[in-house]
Tab-separated table of C-alpha atoms (C1' of nucleotides) in Angstrom:
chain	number	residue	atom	x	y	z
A	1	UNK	CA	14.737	-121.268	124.879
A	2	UNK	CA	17.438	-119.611	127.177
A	3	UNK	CA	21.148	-119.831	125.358
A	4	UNK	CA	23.216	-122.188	127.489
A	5	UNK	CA	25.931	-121.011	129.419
A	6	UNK	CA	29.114	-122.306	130.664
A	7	UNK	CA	28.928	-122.882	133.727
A	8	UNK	CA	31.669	-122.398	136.603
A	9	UNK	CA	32.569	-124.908	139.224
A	10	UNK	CA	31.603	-122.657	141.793
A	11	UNK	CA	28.234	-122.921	140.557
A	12	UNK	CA	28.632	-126.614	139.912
A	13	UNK	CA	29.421	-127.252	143.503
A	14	UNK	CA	26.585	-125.051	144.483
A	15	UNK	CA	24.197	-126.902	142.440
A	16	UNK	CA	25.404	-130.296	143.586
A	17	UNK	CA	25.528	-129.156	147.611
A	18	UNK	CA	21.667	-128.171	146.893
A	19	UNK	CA	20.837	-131.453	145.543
A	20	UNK	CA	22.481	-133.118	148.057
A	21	UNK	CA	20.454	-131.316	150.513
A	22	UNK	CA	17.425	-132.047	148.938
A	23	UNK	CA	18.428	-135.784	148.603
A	24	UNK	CA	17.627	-137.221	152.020
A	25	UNK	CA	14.572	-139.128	152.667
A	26	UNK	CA	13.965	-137.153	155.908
A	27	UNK	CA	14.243	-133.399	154.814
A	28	UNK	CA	12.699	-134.628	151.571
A	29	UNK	CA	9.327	-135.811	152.939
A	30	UNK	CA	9.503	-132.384	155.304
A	31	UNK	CA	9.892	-130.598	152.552
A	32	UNK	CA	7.122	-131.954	150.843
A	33	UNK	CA	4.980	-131.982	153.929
A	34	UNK	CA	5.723	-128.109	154.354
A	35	UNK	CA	4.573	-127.894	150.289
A	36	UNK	CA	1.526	-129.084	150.906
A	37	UNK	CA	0.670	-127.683	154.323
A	38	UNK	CA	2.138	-124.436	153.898
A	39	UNK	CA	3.507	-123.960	157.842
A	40	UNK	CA	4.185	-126.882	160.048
A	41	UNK	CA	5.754	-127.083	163.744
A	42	UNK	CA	8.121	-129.508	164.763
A	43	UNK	CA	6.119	-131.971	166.725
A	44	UNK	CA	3.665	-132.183	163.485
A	45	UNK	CA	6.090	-132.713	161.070
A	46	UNK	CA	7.883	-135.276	163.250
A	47	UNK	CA	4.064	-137.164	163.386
A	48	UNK	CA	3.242	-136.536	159.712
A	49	UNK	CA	6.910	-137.917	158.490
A	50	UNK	CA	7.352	-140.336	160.824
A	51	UNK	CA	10.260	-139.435	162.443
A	52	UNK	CA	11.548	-138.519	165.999
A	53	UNK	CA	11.726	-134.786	166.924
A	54	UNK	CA	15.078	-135.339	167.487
A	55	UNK	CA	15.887	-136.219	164.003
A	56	UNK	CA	13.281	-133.729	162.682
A	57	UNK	CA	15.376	-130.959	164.532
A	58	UNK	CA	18.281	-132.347	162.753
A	59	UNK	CA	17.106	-132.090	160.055
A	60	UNK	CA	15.520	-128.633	159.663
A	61	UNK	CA	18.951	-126.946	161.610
A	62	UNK	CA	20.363	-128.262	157.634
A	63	UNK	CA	17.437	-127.061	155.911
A	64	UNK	CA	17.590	-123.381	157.892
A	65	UNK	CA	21.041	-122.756	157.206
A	66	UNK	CA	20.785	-123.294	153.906
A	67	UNK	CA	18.009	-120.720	153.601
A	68	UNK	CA	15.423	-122.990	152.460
A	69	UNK	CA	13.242	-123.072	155.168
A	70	UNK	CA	12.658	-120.674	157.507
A	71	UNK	CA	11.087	-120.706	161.382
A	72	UNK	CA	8.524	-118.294	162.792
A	73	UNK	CA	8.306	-118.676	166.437
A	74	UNK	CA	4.642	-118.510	167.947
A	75	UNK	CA	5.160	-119.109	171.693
A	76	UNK	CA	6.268	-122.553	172.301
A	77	UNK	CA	6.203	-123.751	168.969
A	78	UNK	CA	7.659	-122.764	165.849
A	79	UNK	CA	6.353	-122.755	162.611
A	80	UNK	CA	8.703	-123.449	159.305
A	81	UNK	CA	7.994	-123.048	155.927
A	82	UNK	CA	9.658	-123.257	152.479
A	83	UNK	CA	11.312	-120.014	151.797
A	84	UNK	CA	12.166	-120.312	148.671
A	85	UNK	CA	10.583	-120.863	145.242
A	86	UNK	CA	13.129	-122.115	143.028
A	87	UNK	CA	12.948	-124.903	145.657
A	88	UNK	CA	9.500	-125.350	145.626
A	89	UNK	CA	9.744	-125.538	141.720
A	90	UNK	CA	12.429	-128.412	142.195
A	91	UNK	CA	9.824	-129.999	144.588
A	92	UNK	CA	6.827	-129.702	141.791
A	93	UNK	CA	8.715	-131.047	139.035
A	94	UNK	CA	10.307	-133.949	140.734
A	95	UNK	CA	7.461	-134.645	141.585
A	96	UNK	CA	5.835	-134.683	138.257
A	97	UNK	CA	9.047	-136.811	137.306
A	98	UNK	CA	8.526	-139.572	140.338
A	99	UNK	CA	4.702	-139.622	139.280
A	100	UNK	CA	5.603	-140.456	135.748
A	101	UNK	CA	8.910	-142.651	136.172
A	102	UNK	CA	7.226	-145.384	138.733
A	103	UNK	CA	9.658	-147.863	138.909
A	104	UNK	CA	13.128	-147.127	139.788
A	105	UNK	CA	15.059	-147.887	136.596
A	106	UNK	CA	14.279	-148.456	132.905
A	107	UNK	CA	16.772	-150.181	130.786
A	108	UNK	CA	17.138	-150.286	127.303
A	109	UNK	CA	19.055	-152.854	124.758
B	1	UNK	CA	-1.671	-122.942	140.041
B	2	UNK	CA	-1.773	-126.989	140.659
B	3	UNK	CA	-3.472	-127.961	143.525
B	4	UNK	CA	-1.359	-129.699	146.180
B	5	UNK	CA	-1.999	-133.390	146.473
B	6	UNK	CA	-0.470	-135.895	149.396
B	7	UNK	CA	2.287	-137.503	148.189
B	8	UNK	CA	3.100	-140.818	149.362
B	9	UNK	CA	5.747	-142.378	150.858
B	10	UNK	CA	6.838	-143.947	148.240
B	11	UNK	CA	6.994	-140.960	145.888
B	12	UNK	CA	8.361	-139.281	149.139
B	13	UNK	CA	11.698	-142.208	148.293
B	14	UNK	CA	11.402	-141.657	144.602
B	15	UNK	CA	12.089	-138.168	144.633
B	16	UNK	CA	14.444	-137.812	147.367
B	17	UNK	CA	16.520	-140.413	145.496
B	18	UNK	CA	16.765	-138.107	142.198
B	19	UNK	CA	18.278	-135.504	144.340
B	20	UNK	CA	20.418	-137.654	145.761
B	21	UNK	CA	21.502	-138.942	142.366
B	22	UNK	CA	22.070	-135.077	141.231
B	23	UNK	CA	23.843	-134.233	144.628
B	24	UNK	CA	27.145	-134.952	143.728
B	25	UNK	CA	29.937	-133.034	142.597
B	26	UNK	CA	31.137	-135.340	139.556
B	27	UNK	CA	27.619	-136.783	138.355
B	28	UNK	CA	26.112	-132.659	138.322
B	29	UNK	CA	29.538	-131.413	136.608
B	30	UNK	CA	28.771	-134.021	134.072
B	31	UNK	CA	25.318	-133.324	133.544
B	32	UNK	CA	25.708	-129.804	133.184
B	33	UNK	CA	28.225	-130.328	130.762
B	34	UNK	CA	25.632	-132.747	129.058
B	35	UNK	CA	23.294	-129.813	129.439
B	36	UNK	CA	25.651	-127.283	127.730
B	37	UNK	CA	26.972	-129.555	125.064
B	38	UNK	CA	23.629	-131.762	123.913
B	39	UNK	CA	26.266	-134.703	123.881
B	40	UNK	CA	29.318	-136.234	124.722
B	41	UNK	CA	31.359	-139.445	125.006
B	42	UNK	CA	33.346	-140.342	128.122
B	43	UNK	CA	36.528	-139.132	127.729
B	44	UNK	CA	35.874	-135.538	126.607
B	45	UNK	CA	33.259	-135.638	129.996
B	46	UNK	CA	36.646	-136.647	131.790
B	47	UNK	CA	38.491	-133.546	130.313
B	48	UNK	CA	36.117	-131.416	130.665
B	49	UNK	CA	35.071	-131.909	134.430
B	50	UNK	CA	38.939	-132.618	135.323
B	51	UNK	CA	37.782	-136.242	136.614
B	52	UNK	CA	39.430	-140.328	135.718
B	53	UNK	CA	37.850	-141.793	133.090
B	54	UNK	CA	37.141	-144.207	135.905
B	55	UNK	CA	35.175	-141.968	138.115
B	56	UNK	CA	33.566	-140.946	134.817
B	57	UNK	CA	32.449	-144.201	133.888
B	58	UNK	CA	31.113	-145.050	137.316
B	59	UNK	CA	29.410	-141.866	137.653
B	60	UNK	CA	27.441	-142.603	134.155
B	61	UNK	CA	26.691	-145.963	135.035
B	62	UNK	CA	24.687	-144.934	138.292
B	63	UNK	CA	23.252	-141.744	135.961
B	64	UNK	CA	22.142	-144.558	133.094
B	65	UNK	CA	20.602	-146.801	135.539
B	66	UNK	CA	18.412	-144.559	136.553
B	67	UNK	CA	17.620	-143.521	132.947
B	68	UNK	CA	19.034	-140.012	133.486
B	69	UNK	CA	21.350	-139.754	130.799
B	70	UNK	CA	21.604	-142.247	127.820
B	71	UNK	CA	24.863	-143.756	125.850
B	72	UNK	CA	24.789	-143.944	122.355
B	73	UNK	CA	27.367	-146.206	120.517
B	74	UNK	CA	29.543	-144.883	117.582
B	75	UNK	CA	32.475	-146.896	117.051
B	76	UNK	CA	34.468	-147.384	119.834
B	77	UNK	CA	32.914	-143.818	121.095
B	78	UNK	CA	29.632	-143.999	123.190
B	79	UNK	CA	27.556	-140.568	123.190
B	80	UNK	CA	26.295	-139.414	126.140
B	81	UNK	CA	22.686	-137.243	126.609
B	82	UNK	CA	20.832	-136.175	128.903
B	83	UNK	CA	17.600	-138.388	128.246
B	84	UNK	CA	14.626	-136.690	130.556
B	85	UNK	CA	13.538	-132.954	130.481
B	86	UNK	CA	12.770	-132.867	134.087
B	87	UNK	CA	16.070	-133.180	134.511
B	88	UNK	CA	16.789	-130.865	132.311
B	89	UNK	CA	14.833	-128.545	134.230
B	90	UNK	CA	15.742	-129.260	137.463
B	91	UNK	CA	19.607	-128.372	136.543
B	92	UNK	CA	18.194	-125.105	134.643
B	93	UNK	CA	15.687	-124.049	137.836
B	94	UNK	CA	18.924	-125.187	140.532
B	95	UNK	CA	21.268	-122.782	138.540
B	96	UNK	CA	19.320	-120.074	138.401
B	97	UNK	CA	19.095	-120.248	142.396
B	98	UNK	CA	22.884	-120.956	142.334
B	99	UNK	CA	23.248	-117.853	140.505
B	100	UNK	CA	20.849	-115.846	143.010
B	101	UNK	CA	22.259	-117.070	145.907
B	102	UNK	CA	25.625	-116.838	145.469
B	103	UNK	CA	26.766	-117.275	148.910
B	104	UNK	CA	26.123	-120.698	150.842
B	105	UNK	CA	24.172	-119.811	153.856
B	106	UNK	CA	22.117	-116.680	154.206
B	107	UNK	CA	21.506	-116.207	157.719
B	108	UNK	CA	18.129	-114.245	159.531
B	109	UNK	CA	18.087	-112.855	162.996
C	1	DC	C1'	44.900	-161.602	113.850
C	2	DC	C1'	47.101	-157.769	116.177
C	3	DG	C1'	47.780	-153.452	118.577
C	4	DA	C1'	45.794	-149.289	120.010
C	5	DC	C1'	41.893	-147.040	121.507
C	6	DA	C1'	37.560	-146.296	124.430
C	7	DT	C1'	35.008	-147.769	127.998
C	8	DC	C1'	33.722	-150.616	131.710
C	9	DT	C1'	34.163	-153.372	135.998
C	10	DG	C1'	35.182	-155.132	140.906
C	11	DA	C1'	37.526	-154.803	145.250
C	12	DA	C1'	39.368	-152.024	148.927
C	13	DC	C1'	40.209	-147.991	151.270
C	14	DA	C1'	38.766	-143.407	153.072
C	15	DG	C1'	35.585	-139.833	154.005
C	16	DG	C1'	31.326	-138.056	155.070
C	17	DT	C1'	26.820	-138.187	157.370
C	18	DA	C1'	22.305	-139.472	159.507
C	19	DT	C1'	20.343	-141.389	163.656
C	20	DT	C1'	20.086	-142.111	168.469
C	21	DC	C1'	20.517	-140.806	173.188
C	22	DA	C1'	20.776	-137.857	177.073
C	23	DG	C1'	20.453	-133.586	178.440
C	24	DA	C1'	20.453	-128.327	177.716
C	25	DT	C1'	17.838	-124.192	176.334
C	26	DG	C1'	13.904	-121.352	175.913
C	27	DT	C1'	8.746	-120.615	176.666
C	28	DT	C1'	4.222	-120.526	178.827
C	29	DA	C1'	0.664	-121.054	182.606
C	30	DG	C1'	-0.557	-120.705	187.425
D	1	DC	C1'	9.403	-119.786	191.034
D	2	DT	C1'	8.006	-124.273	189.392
D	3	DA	C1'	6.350	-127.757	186.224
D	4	DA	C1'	5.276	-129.038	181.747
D	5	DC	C1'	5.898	-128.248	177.047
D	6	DA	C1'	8.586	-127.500	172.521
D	7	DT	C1'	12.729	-127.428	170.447
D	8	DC	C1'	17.564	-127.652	170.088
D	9	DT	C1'	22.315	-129.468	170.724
D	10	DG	C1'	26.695	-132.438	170.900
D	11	DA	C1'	28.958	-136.776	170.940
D	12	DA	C1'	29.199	-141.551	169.438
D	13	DT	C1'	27.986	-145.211	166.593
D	14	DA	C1'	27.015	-147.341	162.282
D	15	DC	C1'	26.158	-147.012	157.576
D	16	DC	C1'	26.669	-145.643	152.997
D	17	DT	C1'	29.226	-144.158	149.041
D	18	DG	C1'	32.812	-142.139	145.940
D	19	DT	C1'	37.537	-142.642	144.331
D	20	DT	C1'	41.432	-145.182	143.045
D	21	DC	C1'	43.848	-148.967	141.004
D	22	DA	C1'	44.549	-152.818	138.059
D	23	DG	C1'	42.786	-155.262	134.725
D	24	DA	C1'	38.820	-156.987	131.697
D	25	DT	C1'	35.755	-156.154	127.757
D	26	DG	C1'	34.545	-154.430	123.381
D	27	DT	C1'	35.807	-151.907	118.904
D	28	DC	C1'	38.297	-150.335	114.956
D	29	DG	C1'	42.205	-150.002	111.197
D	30	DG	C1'	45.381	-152.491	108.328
DNA sequence: CCGACATCTGAACAGGTATTCAGATGTTAG
DNA sequence: CTAACATCTGAATACCTGTTCAGATGTCGG
């Protein structure tokens, strides 16, 4: 559909530092977790992922200053959420990919 | 518009190791070059993203394991392709947010 | 068969990064 | 103010991974 354009390295970099982000077992299953629950605090992502608070925190200080989540504080607690919907698009249609592609390679002759 | 289903924790691996894959500089200059060009062999890939044949070479081979791009033998030339649309996708969806957010961080009070 | 081309491979070094731990910060209830 | 809760932070360790280098493999023209 869309022509293609050349594309810079800036952009290149860009594209590759977003992947990267998103390419982390940890932020990736809070990421998804926050896609499916819409908001989530700290201590419930830390339960639902698996991971310790301390690593969750971690995590989402990466997440935030990249922009693509962002934290509402409601008293103790604060609740994050995906901010962005190119991101949630990348989410969707990896995971449409994952649920296709089972196993981890195919190889051909 | 689709209904959000739990993903598991092994989808949860899957997809964070695609982005992981696509996080780095040399294997996303390739691919959008891929993108851009429909196909390639190795050495104009090396010209083009200013990288060793080497790095090159070892960058496809980790892209063609996981049946991201696929090599197509013509002579002593092998041809290059991207071989999944989700990929394609994915590097379409990540470069429009590249081109959005233009800066790396946007910071909120 | 030979030489040049095109690509691939393995080992080693260097750089980046995620987790853990202990403790600091900020918030609420009484 | 104090105690308990919720989250954040910085430093240190350990792990992973990308690049380089030298050379191996495979392919073509004559």
């Amino acid at each position: 559909m869309s022509p293609i354009a050349q594309i810079t390295t800036k952009e290149v970099v860009a594209a590759a530092a977003l992947f990267k982000l998103l390419g982390d077992p940890t932020r990736t299953s809070l990421l998804y977790a926050l896609l499916e629950a819409g908001e989530l605090y700290v201590s419930d992502l830390a339960l639902v992922t698996g991971n310790s608070e301390s690593t969750v925190s971690a995590a989402l200080r990466l997440l935030r200053a990249s922009g693509v989540v962002t934290g509402r504080r409601d008293g103790r607690k604060i609740w994050y959420r995906l901010s962005d919907d190119h991101v949630r698009e990348l989410l969707n249609v990896t995971r449409e990919h994952t649920a296709h592609n089972d196993s981890d390679a195919q190889e051909q002759s």
